[in-house]
Amino acid sequence: MADNRRWWALVVIALAQLMVVLDMTIVNIALPSAQAALHMSDGNRQWVITAYTLAFGGLLLLGGRVADLVGRRNTFVIGLLGFAAASALGGAAVNSGMLFGARALQGVFAALLAPSALSLLATTFTDPKDRGKAFGIFGAIIGAGAAVGLLAGGFLTQYLNWRWCLYVNVPIALVAFFGALALLAPGERHPGGHLDVPGALFGSAGMLSLVYGFSEAESRSWHDGLVLTLLAGGVVLLAAFGLWQTRARVPLLPMSVVKDRQRVGAFLTTLLVTIGMFGVFLFLTYYMQGVLGYSPVKTGVAYLPITAGMIVGSTQIAARGLNKVPPRMLMVPGLLVAAGALAIIAQVGTEPAYASHILPGMLMLGLGMGTAMMTSVSLATGSVAPRDSGAASATFNTAQQVGGSIGTALLNTIAATVTARYLTAHAGPGVNPRSLQAEATVHGFNVATWWAMGSLLLAATIAGVVVNADRAPTPQTAQERTPEPVDTAS
């Protein structure tokens, strides 16, 4: 591919990924308005986030394998069009069930789109110098997308309607669609392959059972029979998925992808990071709008320091250091900085604390996350055989979305449970119900944020122990290791 064409292809790939990030941040800002409009309970509101991440994470491995079999550009453009249609359906939702369903449908098509995008990026830029630059630009665009989503979500919610936060995906998807047709190569296909449908069923059912169990714990308690059954069933199904992958003819998760120590470190780190982060973003939105009384626009502006930190971390630290220092020298400090940020945020009260706690916490969080996550992306997609590029990219995205699903459900349940207990313990004569509710809500958010910090500390420990490469691998390494096919015709 000509050099200029490659860089324009990067713009198209990043635009599609931007849409996914944009959708995530926009929905976070719009969620309080959508909850009020569609009469959702506090326990059910997390399904606006979880329905998307669960479908996304549960089907990503299947989507990655489809990309390898039928061509990455084909699945990329199908994902774009389907995502746009699901977004339009969600914008037109007349009740919470319709919105949850549309969000799940978005996740289905995102499961085709995301692994195609990441594997296209990984296979387009194989030279170490260009690869570091491309991943840095990719990270910066994603960071900018988060900023655009936060600001656009605020403006659209406040001045139009929360529904426009979903409708806005349609024009973005169409621009990326026509750009893909013009700029992206069709990609390698393996039509003789086989889709592992039983593996997809085991994996998706296992994740659904786990997340549903976590979400039901808030209303039923952790000792409820249904909750315990769902959690145990999820573990059993995921164990069956792992066993099946060792026996399937063409597994969704090839063993070559998970046998590499560096990729395993990247996958586990990403899983734990997103378990902690998705819930925290949800809490911060409700804290700023519900407790501090910020408007949607002000909330969007208040989130910008995270984006600034992410751009600096990904382009100025991770991209520059990727080929100069061992990956764990970027990942571990980045994760420790992010964990420190959560320790600051977890100490907010009902009084305004943006300048003293939220602002420094957001700057640190963005800087640490931008540094650690872009290094993880390179580890996850480097040194993998081209035929398994889609599966490796899908596994990384799966770790993100599965972590997001579990984290949102688990942390939301912890926050809601702690809030309810606080209300019960402190209610009494002469207590202002409104003040008590605010105090209880903030206390619940704080406790859940401490748990999120623990998840980041565990991620830092795993990155330090498991990731031991001297430098981040590149696809050229895989090409050197992969033997040429033997010509038996002669």
PDB file of N, CA and C in Angstrom, residues 226-264:
ATOM      1  N   LEU A 226     -30.637 -17.648  43.301  1.00  0.00           N
ATOM      2  CA  LEU A 226     -30.518 -17.350  41.876  1.00  0.00           C
ATOM      3  C   LEU A 226     -29.172 -16.702  41.570  1.00  0.00           C
ATOM      4  N   VAL A 227     -28.763 -15.772  42.430  1.00  0.00           N
ATOM      5  CA  VAL A 227     -27.481 -15.091  42.218  1.00  0.00           C
ATOM      6  C   VAL A 227     -26.332 -16.097  42.243  1.00  0.00           C
ATOM      7  N   LEU A 228     -26.329 -16.970  43.252  1.00  0.00           N
ATOM      8  CA  LEU A 228     -25.263 -17.967  43.358  1.00  0.00           C
ATOM      9  C   LEU A 228     -25.277 -18.927  42.169  1.00  0.00           C
ATOM     10  N   THR A 229     -26.480 -19.297  41.734  1.00  0.00           N
ATOM     11  CA  THR A 229     -26.599 -20.196  40.576  1.00  0.00           C
ATOM     12  C   THR A 229     -26.054 -19.543  39.315  1.00  0.00           C
ATOM     13  N   LEU A 230     -26.400 -18.266  39.119  1.00  0.00           N
ATOM     14  CA  LEU A 230     -25.923 -17.549  37.928  1.00  0.00           C
ATOM     15  C   LEU A 230     -24.408 -17.414  37.931  1.00  0.00           C
ATOM     16  N   LEU A 231     -23.837 -17.060  39.086  1.00  0.00           N
ATOM     17  CA  LEU A 231     -22.387 -16.891  39.159  1.00  0.00           C
ATOM     18  C   LEU A 231     -21.665 -18.224  38.961  1.00  0.00           C
ATOM     19  N   ALA A 232     -22.164 -19.278  39.622  1.00  0.00           N
ATOM     20  CA  ALA A 232     -21.534 -20.591  39.463  1.00  0.00           C
ATOM     21  C   ALA A 232     -21.699 -21.103  38.033  1.00  0.00           C
ATOM     22  N   GLY A 233     -22.894 -20.891  37.461  1.00  0.00           N
ATOM     23  CA  GLY A 233     -23.133 -21.313  36.081  1.00  0.00           C
ATOM     24  C   GLY A 233     -22.214 -20.599  35.109  1.00  0.00           C
ATOM     25  N   GLY A 234     -21.976 -19.304  35.349  1.00  0.00           N
ATOM     26  CA  GLY A 234     -21.071 -18.556  34.486  1.00  0.00           C
ATOM     27  C   GLY A 234     -19.658 -19.115  34.516  1.00  0.00           C
ATOM     28  N   VAL A 235     -19.184 -19.454  35.715  1.00  0.00           N
ATOM     29  CA  VAL A 235     -17.838 -20.025  35.844  1.00  0.00           C
ATOM     30  C   VAL A 235     -17.749 -21.366  35.122  1.00  0.00           C
ATOM     31  N   VAL A 236     -18.773 -22.203  35.286  1.00  0.00           N
ATOM     32  CA  VAL A 236     -18.781 -23.521  34.634  1.00  0.00           C
ATOM     33  C   VAL A 236     -18.794 -23.382  33.117  1.00  0.00           C
ATOM     34  N   LEU A 237     -19.624 -22.480  32.612  1.00  0.00           N
ATOM     35  CA  LEU A 237     -19.706 -22.282  31.162  1.00  0.00           C
ATOM     36  C   LEU A 237     -18.398 -21.751  30.583  1.00  0.00           C
ATOM     37  N   LEU A 238     -17.748 -20.843  31.302  1.00  0.00           N
ATOM     38  CA  LEU A 238     -16.474 -20.312  30.815  1.00  0.00           C
ATOM     39  C   LEU A 238     -15.380 -21.379  30.882  1.00  0.00           C
ATOM     40  N   ALA A 239     -15.462 -22.244  31.896  1.00  0.00           N
ATOM     41  CA  ALA A 239     -14.518 -23.363  31.948  1.00  0.00           C
ATOM     42  C   ALA A 239     -14.759 -24.311  30.773  1.00  0.00           C
ATOM     43  N   ALA A 240     -16.028 -24.539  30.440  1.00  0.00           N
ATOM     44  CA  ALA A 240     -16.352 -25.381  29.283  1.00  0.00           C
ATOM     45  C   ALA A 240     -15.848 -24.738  27.997  1.00  0.00           C
ATOM     46  N   PHE A 241     -15.946 -23.415  27.918  1.00  0.00           N
ATOM     47  CA  PHE A 241     -15.419 -22.695  26.751  1.00  0.00           C
ATOM     48  C   PHE A 241     -13.916 -22.936  26.618  1.00  0.00           C
ATOM     49  N   GLY A 242     -13.189 -22.789  27.739  1.00  0.00           N
ATOM     50  CA  GLY A 242     -11.749 -23.001  27.694  1.00  0.00           C
ATOM     51  C   GLY A 242     -11.384 -24.420  27.284  1.00  0.00           C
ATOM     52  N   LEU A 243     -12.101 -25.415  27.815  1.00  0.00           N
ATOM     53  CA  LEU A 243     -11.840 -26.815  27.462  1.00  0.00           C
ATOM     54  C   LEU A 243     -12.142 -27.068  25.994  1.00  0.00           C
ATOM     55  N   TRP A 244     -13.255 -26.505  25.513  1.00  0.00           N
ATOM     56  CA  TRP A 244     -13.640 -26.710  24.116  1.00  0.00           C
ATOM     57  C   TRP A 244     -12.615 -26.108  23.163  1.00  0.00           C
ATOM     58  N   GLN A 245     -12.021 -24.975  23.563  1.00  0.00           N
ATOM     59  CA  GLN A 245     -11.051 -24.330  22.679  1.00  0.00           C
ATOM     60  C   GLN A 245      -9.813 -25.192  22.445  1.00  0.00           C
ATOM     61  N   THR A 246      -9.512 -26.083  23.371  1.00  0.00           N
ATOM     62  CA  THR A 246      -8.363 -26.971  23.177  1.00  0.00           C
ATOM     63  C   THR A 246      -8.689 -28.134  22.246  1.00  0.00           C
ATOM     64  N   ARG A 247      -9.987 -28.322  21.948  1.00  0.00           N
ATOM     65  CA  ARG A 247     -10.398 -29.470  21.126  1.00  0.00           C
ATOM     66  C   ARG A 247     -11.061 -29.081  19.810  1.00  0.00           C
ATOM     67  N   ALA A 248     -11.506 -27.829  19.695  1.00  0.00           N
ATOM     68  CA  ALA A 248     -12.223 -27.399  18.488  1.00  0.00           C
ATOM     69  C   ALA A 248     -11.307 -27.458  17.267  1.00  0.00           C
ATOM     70  N   ARG A 249     -11.905 -27.785  16.104  1.00  0.00           N
ATOM     71  CA  ARG A 249     -11.123 -27.886  14.864  1.00  0.00           C
ATOM     72  C   ARG A 249     -10.496 -26.547  14.507  1.00  0.00           C
ATOM     73  N   VAL A 250     -11.295 -25.477  14.562  1.00  0.00           N
ATOM     74  CA  VAL A 250     -10.786 -24.119  14.348  1.00  0.00           C
ATOM     75  C   VAL A 250     -11.304 -23.275  15.509  1.00  0.00           C
ATOM     76  N   PRO A 251     -10.579 -23.200  16.604  1.00  0.00           N
ATOM     77  CA  PRO A 251     -11.086 -22.515  17.793  1.00  0.00           C
ATOM     78  C   PRO A 251     -11.219 -21.010  17.605  1.00  0.00           C
ATOM     79  N   LEU A 252     -12.163 -20.441  18.346  1.00  0.00           N
ATOM     80  CA  LEU A 252     -12.284 -18.980  18.350  1.00  0.00           C
ATOM     81  C   LEU A 252     -11.034 -18.347  18.941  1.00  0.00           C
ATOM     82  N   LEU A 253     -10.452 -19.004  19.918  1.00  0.00           N
ATOM     83  CA  LEU A 253      -9.269 -18.505  20.597  1.00  0.00           C
ATOM     84  C   LEU A 253      -8.128 -19.500  20.387  1.00  0.00           C
ATOM     85  N   PRO A 254      -7.367 -19.343  19.294  1.00  0.00           N
ATOM     86  CA  PRO A 254      -6.279 -20.279  19.026  1.00  0.00           C
ATOM     87  C   PRO A 254      -5.273 -20.296  20.174  1.00  0.00           C
ATOM     88  N   MET A 255      -4.789 -21.487  20.483  1.00  0.00           N
ATOM     89  CA  MET A 255      -3.848 -21.603  21.587  1.00  0.00           C
ATOM     90  C   MET A 255      -2.569 -20.801  21.330  1.00  0.00           C
ATOM     91  N   SER A 256      -2.218 -20.607  20.048  1.00  0.00           N
ATOM     92  CA  SER A 256      -1.025 -19.822  19.739  1.00  0.00           C
ATOM     93  C   SER A 256      -1.161 -18.380  20.216  1.00  0.00           C
ATOM     94  N   VAL A 257      -2.403 -17.892  20.302  1.00  0.00           N
ATOM     95  CA  VAL A 257      -2.634 -16.516  20.739  1.00  0.00           C
ATOM     96  C   VAL A 257      -2.410 -16.380  22.236  1.00  0.00           C
ATOM     97  N   VAL A 258      -2.839 -17.383  23.012  1.00  0.00           N
ATOM     98  CA  VAL A 258      -2.762 -17.269  24.472  1.00  0.00           C
ATOM     99  C   VAL A 258      -1.544 -17.964  25.065  1.00  0.00           C
ATOM    100  N   LYS A 259      -0.727 -18.609  24.243  1.00  0.00           N
ATOM    101  CA  LYS A 259       0.493 -19.228  24.761  1.00  0.00           C
ATOM    102  C   LYS A 259       1.624 -18.211  24.909  1.00  0.00           C
ATOM    103  N   ASP A 260       1.490 -17.090  24.230  1.00  0.00           N
ATOM    104  CA  ASP A 260       2.521 -16.063  24.306  1.00  0.00           C
ATOM    105  C   ASP A 260       2.394 -15.302  25.623  1.00  0.00           C
ATOM    106  N   ARG A 261       3.450 -15.275  26.408  1.00  0.00           N
ATOM    107  CA  ARG A 261       3.439 -14.673  27.741  1.00  0.00           C
ATOM    108  C   ARG A 261       3.115 -13.180  27.707  1.00  0.00           C
ATOM    109  N   GLN A 262       3.645 -12.482  26.719  1.00  0.00           N
ATOM    110  CA  GLN A 262       3.439 -11.033  26.665  1.00  0.00           C
ATOM    111  C   GLN A 262       1.957 -10.704  26.376  1.00  0.00           C
ATOM    112  N   ARG A 263       1.364 -11.464  25.448  1.00  0.00           N
ATOM    113  CA  ARG A 263      -0.045 -11.217  25.130  1.00  0.00           C
ATOM    114  C   ARG A 263      -0.940 -11.564  26.316  1.00  0.00           C
ATOM    115  N   VAL A 264      -0.640 -12.646  27.016  1.00  0.00           N
ATOM    116  CA  VAL A 264      -1.426 -13.002  28.201  1.00  0.00           C
ATOM    117  C   VAL A 264      -1.357 -11.879  29.235  1.00  0.00           C
TER     118      VAL A 264
END
